[in-house]
Short mmCIF file of C-alpha atoms and ligand atoms in Angstrom, two decimals:
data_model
loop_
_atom_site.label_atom_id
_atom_site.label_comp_id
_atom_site.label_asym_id
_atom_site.label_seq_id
_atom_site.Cartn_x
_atom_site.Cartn_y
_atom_site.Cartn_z
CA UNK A 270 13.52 73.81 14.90
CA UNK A 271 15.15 70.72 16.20
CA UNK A 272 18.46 71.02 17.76
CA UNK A 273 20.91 70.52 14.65
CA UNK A 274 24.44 71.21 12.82
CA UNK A 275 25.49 72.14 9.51
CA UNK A 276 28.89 70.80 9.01
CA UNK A 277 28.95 68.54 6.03
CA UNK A 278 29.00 70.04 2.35
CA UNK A 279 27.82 67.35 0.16
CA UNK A 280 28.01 69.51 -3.12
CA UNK A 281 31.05 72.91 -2.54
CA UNK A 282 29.84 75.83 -4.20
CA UNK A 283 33.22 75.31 -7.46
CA UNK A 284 31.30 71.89 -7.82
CA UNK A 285 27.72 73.72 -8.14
CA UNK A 286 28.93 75.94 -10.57
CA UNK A 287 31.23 73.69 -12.91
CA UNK A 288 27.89 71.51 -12.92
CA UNK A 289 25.45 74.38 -13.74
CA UNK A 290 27.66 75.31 -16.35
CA UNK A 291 27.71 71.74 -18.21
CA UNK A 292 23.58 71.54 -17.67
CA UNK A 293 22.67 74.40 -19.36
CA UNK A 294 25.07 73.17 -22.45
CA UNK A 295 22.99 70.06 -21.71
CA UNK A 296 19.71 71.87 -21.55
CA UNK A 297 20.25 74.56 -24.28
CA UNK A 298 18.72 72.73 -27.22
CA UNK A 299 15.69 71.57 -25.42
CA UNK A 300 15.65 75.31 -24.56
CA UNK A 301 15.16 76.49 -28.43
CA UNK A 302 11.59 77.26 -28.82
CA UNK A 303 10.79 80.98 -29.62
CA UNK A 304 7.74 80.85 -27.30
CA UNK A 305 10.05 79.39 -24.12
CA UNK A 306 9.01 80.29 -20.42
CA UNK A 307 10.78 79.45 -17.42
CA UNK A 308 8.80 78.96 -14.16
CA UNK A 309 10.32 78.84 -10.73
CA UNK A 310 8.50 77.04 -8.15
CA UNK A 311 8.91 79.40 -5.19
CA UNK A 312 10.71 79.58 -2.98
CA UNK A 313 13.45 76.59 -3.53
CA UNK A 314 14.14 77.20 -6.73
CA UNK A 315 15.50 81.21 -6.86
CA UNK A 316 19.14 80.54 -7.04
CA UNK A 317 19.13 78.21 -9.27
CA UNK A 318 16.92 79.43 -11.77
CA UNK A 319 19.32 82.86 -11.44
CA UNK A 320 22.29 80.84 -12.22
CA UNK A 321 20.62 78.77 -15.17
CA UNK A 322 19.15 82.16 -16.98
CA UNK A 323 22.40 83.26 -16.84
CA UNK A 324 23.85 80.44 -18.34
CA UNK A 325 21.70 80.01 -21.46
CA UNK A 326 22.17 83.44 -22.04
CA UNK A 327 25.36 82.63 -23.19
CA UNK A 328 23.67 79.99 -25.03
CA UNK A 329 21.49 82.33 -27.29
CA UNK A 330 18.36 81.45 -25.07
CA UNK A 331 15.76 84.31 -24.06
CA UNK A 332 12.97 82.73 -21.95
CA UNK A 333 10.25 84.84 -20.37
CA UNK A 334 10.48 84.21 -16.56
CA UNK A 335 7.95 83.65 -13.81
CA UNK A 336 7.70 81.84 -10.41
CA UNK A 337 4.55 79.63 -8.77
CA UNK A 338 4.57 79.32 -5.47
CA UNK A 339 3.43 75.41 -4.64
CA UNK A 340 2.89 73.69 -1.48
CA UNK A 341 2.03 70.17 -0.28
CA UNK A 342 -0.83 69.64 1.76
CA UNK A 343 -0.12 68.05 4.95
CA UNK A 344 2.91 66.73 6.54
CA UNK A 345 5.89 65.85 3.99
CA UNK A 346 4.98 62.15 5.18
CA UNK A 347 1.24 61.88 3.42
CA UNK A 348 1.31 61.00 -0.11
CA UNK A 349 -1.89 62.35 -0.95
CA UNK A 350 -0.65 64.12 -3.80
CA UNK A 351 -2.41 67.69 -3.05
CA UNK A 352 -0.75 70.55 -3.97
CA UNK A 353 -1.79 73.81 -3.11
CA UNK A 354 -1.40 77.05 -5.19
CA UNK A 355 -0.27 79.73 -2.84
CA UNK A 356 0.86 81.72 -5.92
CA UNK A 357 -0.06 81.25 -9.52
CA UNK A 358 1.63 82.34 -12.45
CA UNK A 359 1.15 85.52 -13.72
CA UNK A 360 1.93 84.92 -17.52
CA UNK A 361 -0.51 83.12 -20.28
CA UNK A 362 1.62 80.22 -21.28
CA UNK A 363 -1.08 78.84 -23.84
CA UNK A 364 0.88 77.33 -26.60
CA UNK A 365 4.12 78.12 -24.78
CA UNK A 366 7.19 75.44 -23.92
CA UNK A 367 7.71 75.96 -20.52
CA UNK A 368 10.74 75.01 -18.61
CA UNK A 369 9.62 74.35 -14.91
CA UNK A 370 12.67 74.90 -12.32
CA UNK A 371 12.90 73.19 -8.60
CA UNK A 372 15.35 72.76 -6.50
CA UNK A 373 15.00 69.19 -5.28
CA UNK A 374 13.20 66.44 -6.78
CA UNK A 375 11.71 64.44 -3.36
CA UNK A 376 8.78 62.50 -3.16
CA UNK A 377 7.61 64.02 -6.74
CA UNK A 378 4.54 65.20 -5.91
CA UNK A 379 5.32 68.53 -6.28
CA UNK A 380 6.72 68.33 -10.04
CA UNK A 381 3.78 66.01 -10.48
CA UNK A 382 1.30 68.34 -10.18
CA UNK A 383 3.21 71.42 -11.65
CA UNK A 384 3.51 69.74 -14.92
CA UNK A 385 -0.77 69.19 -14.81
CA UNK A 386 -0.89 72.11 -13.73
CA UNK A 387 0.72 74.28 -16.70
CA UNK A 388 -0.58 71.46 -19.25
CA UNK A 389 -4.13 72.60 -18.25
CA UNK A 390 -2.98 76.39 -19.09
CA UNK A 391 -2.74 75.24 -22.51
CA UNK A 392 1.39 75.01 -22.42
CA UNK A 393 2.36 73.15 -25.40
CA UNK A 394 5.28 71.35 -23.59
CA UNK A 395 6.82 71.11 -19.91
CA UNK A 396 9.56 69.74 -19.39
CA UNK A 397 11.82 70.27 -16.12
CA UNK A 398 14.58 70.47 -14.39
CA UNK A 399 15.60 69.65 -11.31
CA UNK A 400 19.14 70.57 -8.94
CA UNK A 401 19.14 67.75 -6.90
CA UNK A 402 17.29 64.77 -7.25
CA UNK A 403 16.56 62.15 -4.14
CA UNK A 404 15.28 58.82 -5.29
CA UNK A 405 15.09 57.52 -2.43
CA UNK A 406 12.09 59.12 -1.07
CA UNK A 407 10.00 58.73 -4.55
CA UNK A 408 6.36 58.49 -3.91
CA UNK A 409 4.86 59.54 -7.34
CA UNK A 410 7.35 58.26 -10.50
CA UNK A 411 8.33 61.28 -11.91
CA UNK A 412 11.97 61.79 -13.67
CA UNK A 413 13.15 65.19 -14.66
CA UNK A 414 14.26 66.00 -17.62
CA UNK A 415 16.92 67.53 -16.29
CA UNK A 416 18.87 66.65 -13.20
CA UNK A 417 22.05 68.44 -11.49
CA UNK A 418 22.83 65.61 -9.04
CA UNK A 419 21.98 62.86 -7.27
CA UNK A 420 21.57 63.15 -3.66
CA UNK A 421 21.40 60.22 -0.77
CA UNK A 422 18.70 60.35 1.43
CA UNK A 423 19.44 63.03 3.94
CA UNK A 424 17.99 66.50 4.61
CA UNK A 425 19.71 68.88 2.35
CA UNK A 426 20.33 72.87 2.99
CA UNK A 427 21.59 75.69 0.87
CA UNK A 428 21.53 77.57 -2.56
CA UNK A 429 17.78 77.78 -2.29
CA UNK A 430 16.87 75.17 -0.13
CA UNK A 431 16.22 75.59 3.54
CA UNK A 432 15.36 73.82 6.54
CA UNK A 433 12.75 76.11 8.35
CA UNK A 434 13.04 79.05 5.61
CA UNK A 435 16.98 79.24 7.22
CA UNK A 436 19.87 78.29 5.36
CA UNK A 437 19.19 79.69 1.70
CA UNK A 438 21.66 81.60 1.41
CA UNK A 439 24.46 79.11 1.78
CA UNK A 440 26.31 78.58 -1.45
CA UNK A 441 26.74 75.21 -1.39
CA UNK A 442 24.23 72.29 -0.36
CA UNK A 443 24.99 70.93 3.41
CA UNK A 444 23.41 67.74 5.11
CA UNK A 445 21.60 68.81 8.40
CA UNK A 446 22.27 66.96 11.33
CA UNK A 447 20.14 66.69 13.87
CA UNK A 448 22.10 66.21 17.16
CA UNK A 449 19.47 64.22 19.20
CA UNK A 450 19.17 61.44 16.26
CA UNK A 451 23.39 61.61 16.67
P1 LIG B 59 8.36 66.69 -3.48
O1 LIG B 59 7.07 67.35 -3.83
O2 LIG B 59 8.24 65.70 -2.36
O3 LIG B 59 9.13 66.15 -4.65
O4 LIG B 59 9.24 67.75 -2.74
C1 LIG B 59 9.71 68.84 -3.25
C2 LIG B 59 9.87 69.91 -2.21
O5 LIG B 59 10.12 69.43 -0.88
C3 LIG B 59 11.08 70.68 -2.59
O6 LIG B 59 10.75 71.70 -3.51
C4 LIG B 59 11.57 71.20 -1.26
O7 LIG B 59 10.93 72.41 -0.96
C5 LIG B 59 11.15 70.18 -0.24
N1 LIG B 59 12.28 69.28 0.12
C6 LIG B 59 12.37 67.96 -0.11
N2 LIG B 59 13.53 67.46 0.35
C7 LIG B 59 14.21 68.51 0.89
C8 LIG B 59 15.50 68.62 1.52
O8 LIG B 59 16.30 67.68 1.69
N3 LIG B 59 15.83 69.88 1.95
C9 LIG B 59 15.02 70.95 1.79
N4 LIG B 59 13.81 70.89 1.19
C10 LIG B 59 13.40 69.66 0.74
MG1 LIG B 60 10.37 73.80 -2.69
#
């Protein structure tokens, strides 16, 4: 890891979950199908998708759940658009309305090919949601369905995201600095 700080909280944990709470009130009647499965793309996504079930529980909504584990080929800089499956989902979603879950929306690649990805599994609809969303770095023009905020262009850390598989477990999301570009 380069050398780096995490001192700025761009989103606090109260504002996390007063906006989790509106999105799944957002989210809940796109969320009404019978046959609904959510999918987690691993690993970004597992604290979010926690806090979301949780929510549209209170909502009446009773997904199945699983998790794909997805990752891009190549440095973060190509835009080849190859995905790899390290992990595939367990469940049949043929004729199912899946609800795919990520934590940041980036360069879109990865949402991209999720979405083909379950379509050619016979899912009857996908639609998605995503907790942060960073426009900035769009490669591939994707929008979620969903979005919990809009982030600037900076490296982002914390309730599922990391920077080198550290950081996770913050409960908020932090910009990383990284003292030698200071
Ligand atoms: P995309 O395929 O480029 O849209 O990127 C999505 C994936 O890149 C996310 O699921 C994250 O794992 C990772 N990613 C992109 N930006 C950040 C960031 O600022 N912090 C941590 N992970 C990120
Ligand atoms: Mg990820």
């Amino acid at each position: 890891m380069k050398p780096h700080h995490i001192r700025d909280i761009l989103i606090s944990e109260e504002a996390i979950e007063q906006r989790v709470d509106t999105l799944v009130g957002e989210m809940q009647a796109a969320c009404k199908s019978d046959n609904l499965v959510m999918i987690g793309i691993l690993r970004g996504s597992f604290i979010f998708l926690a806090d979301l079930v949780r929510g549209l529980y209170r909502h009446g909504v009773r997904p199945r759940i699983d998790f794909m584990t997805l990752e891009s080929y190549g440095s973060g800089t190509t835009s080849s658009g190859e995905v790899r499956v390290i992990k595939d989902i367990r469940m049949d979603v043929d004729g199912a309305d899946v609800m795919l879950v990520d934590d940041i929306l980036d360069s879109g690649r990865t949402l991209t090919f999720a979405v083909k990805h379950l379509l050619a599994k016979g899912a009857r609809s996908v639609q998605t949601v995503a907790l942060l969303d960073k426009p900035a770095q769009r490669v591939f023009p994707f929008n979620a369905d969903f979005v919990g905020f809009t982030v600037p262009d900076e490296f982002v850390v914390g309730y599922g995201l990391d920077y080198d598989s550290f950081y996770r477990e913050l409960p908020y999301i932090a910009k990383v600095t990284f003292t030698d570009a200071e």
